[in-house]
CSV table of C-alpha atoms in Angstrom, one decimal:
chain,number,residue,atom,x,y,z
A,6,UNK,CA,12.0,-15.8,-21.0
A,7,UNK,CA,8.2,-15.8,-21.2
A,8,UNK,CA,7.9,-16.1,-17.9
A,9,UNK,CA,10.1,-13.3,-17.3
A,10,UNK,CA,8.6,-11.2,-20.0
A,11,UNK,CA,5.1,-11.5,-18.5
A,12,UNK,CA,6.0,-10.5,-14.8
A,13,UNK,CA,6.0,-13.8,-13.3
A,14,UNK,CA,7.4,-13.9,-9.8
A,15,UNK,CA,8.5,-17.2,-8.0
A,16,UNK,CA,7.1,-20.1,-8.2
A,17,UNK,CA,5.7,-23.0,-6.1
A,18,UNK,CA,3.0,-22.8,-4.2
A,19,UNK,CA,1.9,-20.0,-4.4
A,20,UNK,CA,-1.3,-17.6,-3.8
A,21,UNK,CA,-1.4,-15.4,-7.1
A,22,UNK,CA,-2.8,-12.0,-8.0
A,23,UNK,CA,-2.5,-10.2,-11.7
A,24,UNK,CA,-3.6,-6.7,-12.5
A,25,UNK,CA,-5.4,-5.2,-16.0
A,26,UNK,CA,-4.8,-2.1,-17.1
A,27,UNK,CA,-7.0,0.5,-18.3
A,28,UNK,CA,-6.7,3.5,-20.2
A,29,UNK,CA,-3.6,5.3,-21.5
A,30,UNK,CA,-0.8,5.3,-19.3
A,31,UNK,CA,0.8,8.7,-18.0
A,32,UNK,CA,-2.7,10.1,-18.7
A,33,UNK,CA,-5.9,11.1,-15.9
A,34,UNK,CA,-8.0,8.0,-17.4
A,35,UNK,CA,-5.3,5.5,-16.5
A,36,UNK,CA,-6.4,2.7,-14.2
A,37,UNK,CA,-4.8,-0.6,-12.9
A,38,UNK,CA,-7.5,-2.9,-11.7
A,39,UNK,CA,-7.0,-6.6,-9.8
A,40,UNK,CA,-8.0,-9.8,-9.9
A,41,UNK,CA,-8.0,-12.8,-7.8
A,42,UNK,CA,-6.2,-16.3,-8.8
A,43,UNK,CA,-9.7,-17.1,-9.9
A,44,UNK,CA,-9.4,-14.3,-12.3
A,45,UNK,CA,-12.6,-12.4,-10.3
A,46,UNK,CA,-11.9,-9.0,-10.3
A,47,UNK,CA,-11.2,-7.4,-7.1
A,48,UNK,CA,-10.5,-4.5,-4.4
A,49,UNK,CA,-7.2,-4.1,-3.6
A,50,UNK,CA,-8.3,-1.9,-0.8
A,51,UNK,CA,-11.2,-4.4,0.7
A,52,UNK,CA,-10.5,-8.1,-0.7
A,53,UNK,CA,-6.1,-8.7,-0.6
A,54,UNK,CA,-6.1,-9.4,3.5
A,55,UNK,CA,-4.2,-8.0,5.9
A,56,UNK,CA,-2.1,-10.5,7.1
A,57,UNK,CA,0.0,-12.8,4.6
A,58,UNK,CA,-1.0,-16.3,3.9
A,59,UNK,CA,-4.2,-15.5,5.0
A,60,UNK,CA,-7.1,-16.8,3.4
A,61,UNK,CA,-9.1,-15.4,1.4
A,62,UNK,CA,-12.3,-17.1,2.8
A,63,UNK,CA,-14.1,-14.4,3.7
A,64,UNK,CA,-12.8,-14.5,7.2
A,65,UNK,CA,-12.9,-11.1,8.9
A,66,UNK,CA,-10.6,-10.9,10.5
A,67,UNK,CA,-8.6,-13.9,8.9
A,68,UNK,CA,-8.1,-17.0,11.1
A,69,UNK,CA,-4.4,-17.7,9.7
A,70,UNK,CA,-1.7,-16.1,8.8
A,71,UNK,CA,1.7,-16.5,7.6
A,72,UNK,CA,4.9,-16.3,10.0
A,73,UNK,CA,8.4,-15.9,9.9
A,74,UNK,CA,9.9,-17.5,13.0
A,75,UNK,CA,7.4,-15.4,15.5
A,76,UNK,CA,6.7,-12.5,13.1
A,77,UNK,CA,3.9,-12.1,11.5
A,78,UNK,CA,3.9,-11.0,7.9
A,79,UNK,CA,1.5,-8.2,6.4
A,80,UNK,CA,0.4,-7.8,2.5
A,81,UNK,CA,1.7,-4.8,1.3
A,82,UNK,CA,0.1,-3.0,-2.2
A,83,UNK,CA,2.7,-1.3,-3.9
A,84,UNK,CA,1.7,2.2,-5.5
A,85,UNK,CA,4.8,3.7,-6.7
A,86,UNK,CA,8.4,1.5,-7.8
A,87,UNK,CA,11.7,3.3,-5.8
A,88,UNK,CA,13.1,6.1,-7.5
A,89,UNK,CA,10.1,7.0,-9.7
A,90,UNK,CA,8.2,10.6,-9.5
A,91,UNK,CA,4.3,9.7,-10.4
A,92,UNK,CA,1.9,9.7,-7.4
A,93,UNK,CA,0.0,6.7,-8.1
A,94,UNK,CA,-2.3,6.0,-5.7
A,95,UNK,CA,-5.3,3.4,-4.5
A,96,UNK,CA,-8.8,5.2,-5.5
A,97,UNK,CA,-10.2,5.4,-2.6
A,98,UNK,CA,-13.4,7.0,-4.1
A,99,UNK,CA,-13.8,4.3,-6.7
A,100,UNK,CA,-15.6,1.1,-6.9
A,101,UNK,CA,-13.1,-1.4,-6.7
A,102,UNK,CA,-10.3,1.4,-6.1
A,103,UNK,CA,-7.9,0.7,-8.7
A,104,UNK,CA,-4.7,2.3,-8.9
A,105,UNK,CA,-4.6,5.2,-10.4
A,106,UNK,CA,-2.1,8.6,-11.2
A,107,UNK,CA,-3.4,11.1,-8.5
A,108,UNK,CA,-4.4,14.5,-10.2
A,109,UNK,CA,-4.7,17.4,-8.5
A,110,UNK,CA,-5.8,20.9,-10.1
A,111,UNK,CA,-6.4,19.5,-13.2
A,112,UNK,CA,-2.9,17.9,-13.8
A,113,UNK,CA,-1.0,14.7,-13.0
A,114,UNK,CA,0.8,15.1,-9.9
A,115,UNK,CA,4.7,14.1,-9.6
A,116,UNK,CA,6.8,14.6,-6.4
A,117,UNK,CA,9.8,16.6,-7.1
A,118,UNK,CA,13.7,15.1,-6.5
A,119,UNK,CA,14.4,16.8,-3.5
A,120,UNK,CA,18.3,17.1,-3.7
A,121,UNK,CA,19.9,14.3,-3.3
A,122,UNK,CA,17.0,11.9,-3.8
A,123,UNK,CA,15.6,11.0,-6.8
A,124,UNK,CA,11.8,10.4,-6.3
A,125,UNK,CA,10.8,8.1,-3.7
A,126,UNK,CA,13.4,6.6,-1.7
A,127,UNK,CA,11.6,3.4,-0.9
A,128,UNK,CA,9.4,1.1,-2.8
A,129,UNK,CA,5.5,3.0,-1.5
A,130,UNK,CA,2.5,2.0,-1.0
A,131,UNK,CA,-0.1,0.9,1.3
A,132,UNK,CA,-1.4,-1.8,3.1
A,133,UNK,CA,-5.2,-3.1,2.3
A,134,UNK,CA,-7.7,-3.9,4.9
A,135,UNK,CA,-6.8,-0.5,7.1
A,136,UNK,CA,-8.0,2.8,7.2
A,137,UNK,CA,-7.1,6.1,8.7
A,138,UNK,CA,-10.9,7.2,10.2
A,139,UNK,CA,-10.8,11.2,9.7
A,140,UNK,CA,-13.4,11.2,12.1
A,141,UNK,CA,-11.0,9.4,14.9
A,142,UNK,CA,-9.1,11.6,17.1
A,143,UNK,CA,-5.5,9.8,18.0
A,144,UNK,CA,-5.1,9.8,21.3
A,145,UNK,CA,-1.1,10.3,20.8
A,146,UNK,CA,-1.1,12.7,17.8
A,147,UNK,CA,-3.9,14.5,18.8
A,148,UNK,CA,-5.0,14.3,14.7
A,149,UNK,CA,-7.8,12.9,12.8
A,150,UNK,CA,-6.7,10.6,10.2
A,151,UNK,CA,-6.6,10.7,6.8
A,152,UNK,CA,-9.2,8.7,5.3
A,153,UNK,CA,-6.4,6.3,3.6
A,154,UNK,CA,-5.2,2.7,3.9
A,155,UNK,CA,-2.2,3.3,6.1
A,156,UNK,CA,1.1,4.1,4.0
A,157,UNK,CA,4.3,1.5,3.8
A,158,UNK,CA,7.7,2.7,2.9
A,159,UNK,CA,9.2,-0.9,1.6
A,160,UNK,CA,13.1,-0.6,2.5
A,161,UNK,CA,14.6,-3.3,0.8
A,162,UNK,CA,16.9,-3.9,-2.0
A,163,UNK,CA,14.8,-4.5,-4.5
A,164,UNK,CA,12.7,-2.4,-7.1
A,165,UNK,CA,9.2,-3.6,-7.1
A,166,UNK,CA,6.6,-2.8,-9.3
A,167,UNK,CA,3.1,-0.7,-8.9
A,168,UNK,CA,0.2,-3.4,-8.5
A,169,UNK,CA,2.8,-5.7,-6.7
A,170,UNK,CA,2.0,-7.6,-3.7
A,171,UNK,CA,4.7,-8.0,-1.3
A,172,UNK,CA,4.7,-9.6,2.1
A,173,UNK,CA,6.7,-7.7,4.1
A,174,UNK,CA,8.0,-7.5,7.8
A,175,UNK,CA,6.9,-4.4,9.6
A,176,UNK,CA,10.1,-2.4,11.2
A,177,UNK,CA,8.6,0.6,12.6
A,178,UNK,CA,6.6,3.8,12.1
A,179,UNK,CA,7.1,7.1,11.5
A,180,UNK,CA,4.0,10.0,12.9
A,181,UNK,CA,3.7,12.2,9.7
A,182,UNK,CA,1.3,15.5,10.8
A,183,UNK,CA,0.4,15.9,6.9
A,184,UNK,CA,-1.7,19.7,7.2
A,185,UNK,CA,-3.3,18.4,10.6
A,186,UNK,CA,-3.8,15.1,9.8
A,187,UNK,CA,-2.2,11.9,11.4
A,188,UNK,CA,-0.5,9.8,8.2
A,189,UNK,CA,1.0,7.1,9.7
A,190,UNK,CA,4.2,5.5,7.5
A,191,UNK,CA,5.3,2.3,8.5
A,192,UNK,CA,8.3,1.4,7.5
A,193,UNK,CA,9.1,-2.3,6.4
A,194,UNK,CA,10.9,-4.9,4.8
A,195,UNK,CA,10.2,-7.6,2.0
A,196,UNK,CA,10.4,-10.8,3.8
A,197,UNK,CA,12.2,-12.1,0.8
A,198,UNK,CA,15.0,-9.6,1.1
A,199,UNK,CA,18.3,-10.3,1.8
A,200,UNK,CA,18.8,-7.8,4.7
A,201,UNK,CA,15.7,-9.2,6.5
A,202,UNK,CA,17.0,-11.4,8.4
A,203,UNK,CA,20.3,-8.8,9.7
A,204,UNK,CA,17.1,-7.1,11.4
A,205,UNK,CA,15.9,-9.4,14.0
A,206,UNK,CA,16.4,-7.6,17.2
A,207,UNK,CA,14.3,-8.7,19.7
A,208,UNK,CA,12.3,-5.6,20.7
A,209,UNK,CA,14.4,-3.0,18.7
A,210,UNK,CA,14.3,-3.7,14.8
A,211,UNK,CA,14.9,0.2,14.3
A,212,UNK,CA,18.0,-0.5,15.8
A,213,UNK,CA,19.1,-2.5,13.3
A,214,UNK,CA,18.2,-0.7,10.1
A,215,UNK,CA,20.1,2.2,11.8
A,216,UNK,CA,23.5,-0.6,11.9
A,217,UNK,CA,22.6,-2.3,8.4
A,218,UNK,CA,21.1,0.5,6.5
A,219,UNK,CA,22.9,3.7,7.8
A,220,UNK,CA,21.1,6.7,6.6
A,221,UNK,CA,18.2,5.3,5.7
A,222,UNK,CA,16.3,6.5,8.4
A,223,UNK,CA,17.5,9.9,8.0
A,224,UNK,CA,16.8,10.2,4.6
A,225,UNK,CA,13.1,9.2,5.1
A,226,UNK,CA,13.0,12.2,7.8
A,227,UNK,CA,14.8,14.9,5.4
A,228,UNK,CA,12.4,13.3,2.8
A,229,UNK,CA,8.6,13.6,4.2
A,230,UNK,CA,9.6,17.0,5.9
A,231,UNK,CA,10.7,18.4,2.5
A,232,UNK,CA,8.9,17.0,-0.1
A,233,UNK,CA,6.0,19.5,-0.5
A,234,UNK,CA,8.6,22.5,-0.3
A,235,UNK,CA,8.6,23.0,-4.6
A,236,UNK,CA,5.0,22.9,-4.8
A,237,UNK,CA,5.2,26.2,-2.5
A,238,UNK,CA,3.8,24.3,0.7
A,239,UNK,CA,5.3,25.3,4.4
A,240,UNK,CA,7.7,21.6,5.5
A,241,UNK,CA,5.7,18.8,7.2
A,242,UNK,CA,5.9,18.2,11.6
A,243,UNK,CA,6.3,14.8,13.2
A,244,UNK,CA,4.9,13.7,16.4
A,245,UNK,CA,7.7,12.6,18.7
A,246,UNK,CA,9.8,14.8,17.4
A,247,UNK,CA,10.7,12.9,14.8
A,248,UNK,CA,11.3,9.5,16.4
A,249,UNK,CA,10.8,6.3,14.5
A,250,UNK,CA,8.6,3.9,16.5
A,251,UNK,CA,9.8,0.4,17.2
A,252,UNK,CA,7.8,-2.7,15.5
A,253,UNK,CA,5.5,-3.5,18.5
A,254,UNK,CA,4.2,-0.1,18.3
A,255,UNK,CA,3.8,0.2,14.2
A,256,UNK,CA,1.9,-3.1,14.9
A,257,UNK,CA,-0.3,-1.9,17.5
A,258,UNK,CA,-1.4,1.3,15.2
A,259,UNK,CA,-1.8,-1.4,12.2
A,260,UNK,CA,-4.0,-3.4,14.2
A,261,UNK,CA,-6.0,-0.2,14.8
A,262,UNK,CA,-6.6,1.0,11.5
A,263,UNK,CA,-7.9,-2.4,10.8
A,264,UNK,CA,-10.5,-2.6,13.1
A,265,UNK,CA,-11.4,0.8,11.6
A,266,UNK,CA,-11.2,-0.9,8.1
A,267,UNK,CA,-13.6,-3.4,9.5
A,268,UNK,CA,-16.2,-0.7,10.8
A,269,UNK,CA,-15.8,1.0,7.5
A,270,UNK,CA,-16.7,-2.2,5.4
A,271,UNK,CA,-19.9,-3.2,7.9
A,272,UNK,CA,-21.2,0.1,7.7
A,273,UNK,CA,-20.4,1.0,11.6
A,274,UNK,CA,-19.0,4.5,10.8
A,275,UNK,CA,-19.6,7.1,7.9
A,276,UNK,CA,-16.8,6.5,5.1
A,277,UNK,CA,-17.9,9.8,3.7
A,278,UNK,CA,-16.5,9.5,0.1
A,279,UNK,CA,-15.4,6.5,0.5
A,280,UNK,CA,-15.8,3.5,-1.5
A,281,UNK,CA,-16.3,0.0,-0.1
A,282,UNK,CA,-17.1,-1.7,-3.3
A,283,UNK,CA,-15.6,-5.7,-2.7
A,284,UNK,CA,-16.4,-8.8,-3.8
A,285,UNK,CA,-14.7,-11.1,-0.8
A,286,UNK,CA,-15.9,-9.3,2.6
A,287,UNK,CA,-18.6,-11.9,4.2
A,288,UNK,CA,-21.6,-10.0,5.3
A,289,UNK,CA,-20.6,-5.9,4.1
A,290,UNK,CA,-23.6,-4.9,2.9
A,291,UNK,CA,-21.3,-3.4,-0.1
A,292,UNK,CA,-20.4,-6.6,-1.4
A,293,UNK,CA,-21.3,-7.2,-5.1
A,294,UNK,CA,-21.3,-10.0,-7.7
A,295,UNK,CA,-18.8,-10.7,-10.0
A,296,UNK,CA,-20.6,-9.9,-12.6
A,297,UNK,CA,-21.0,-6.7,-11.3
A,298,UNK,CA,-17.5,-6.3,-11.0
A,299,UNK,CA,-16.9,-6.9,-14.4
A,300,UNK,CA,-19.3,-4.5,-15.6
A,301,UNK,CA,-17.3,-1.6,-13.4
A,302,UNK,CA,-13.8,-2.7,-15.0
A,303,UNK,CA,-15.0,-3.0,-18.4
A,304,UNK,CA,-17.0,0.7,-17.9
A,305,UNK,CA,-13.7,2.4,-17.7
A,306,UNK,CA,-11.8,3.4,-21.1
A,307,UNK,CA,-9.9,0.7,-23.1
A,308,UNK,CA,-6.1,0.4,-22.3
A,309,UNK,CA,-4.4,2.2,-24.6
A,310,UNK,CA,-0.9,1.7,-25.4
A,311,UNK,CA,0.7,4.5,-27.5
A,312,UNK,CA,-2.4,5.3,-30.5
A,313,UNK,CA,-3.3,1.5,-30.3
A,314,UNK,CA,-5.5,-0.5,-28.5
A,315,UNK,CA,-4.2,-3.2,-27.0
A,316,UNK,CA,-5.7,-6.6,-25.8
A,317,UNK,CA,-6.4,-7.3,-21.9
A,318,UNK,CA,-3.0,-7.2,-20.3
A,319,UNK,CA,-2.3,-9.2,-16.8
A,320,UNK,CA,1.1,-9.0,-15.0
A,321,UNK,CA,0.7,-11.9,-12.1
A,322,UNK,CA,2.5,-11.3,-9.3
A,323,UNK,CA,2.6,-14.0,-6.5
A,324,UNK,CA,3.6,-14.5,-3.0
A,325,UNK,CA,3.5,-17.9,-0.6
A,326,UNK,CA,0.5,-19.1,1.2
């Protein structure tokens, strides 16, 4: 029951991340920072790799990673559980790039249930060690991107929580044009799910979530084209009309955004606003001590639970080397 009551995922062995909050929950000074299974404090954005089980060695790009059978597993940050309304969110423009509530006009922003969803219809978030370069043209969207990690929609069973790590098993992709912008959504699968292994087509995963989840796929459509009709915004355009990708090409467009992750982080290209504060990356000329780490985590406001303080609190969350 401990266990259980302090987030503890399964066990074995295992690579291990926790998170510390900051701040008051539900409020513009909230922040949920990360640390390392040598309790260093970290960038989700820069220092969790790519590819699960790599590891975390410094290696750009990692030497190893885990495998399903012939798939390759990716790390995927979760920002925002299934079926919640809060648009939490990596800082990007933050040392260390916690996750934080995303504010816009002054107040906290929430995505509205568009009829018959409630919130966001997958588990969301991102995955670390890519970046959408707004200053690259896609050649097949014709779009810049959007100066993000590149966006997961996590289709399992399962309700994860926000500062979770879950290896997952990329599906597809879906070519959001978000106000002229390319924002890519790939859509995946925990590898621990139960449904994982009903989708193992050869070539045409997609396929199979149409046969196993039915609707699902849909629903995601309805959902990104609709979602920014209450706050008064015209519906969002795809690029292929629409069409999911299959899994070779969500990979392909993964693999590119981290190549543009890895120019970001050696100071190739301008990253603009950008932070590429990390403690891990071997020879980024933005890499800092731990110490300094520390200092940045322990600069932002107290974590306040209610009209209390409250002590340092870590939820680990683990996943398999």
């Amino acid at each position: 029951l401990l266990l259980a009551a302090r987030g503890w995922g399964r066990l074995g062995a295992m690579s291990r991340y926790s998170t510390e909050q900051r701040g008051r929950p539900n409020s513009p000074d909230y922040r949920l920072y990360f640390k390392n299974a040598d309790g260093k404090y970290i960038s989700p954005f820069h220092d969790i790799p790519l590819f699960a089980g790599s590891k975390e060695d410094k290696e750009i790009p990692a030497k190893r990673s885990k495998t399903t059978g012939s798939e390759v597993l990716f790390n995927m940050i979760v920002e925002v559980p299934r079926w919640t309304n809060a648009k939490m969110e990596i800082a990007t423009e933050e040392p260390l790039n916690p996750i934080k509530h995303d504010i816009k006009k002054g107040k906290l922003r929430y995505v509205a249930n568009i009829f018959p969803h409630k919130g966001y219809i997958w588990n969301y978030g991102a995955l670390p060690q890519t970046w959408e370069d707004p200053n690259h043209t896609d050649k097949i969207t014709g779009c810049c991107g959007d100066n993000d990690p590149i966006d997961v929609c996590e289709i399992g069973s399962k309700i994860h929580s926000s500062g979770e790590i879950v290896q997952v098993k990329v599906l597809g992709v879906l070519a959001l044009v978000d106000e002229g912008e390319t924002d890519w959504k790939i859509i995946a699968i925990s590898a621990d799910d139960p449904e994982a292994q009903k989708i193992h087509g050869k070539y045409f995963y997609i396929d199979d979530v149409k046969k196993h989840k039915p609707g699902y796929l849909e629903a995601t459509l309805d959902w990104f084209q609709l979602y920014k009709v209450p706050d008064g915004k015209p519906e969002n355009h795809f690029a292929f009309n629409g069409e999911f990708k299959d899994k070779d090409f969500a990979v392909e467009i993964i693999k590119s955004t981290h190549e543009h992750w890895k120019a970001l982080l050696h100071k190739k290209v301008d990253g603009g606003t950008v932070k590429c504060t990390n403690v891990l990356v071997s020879g980024s000329p933005f890499c800092c001590s731990d110490e300094d780490a520390r200092s940045i985590v322990q600069s932002a406001p107290a974590f306040m639970n209610g009209d209390s303080v409250s002590p340092e609190v870590d939820s680990w969350y683990f996943f398999p080397k």
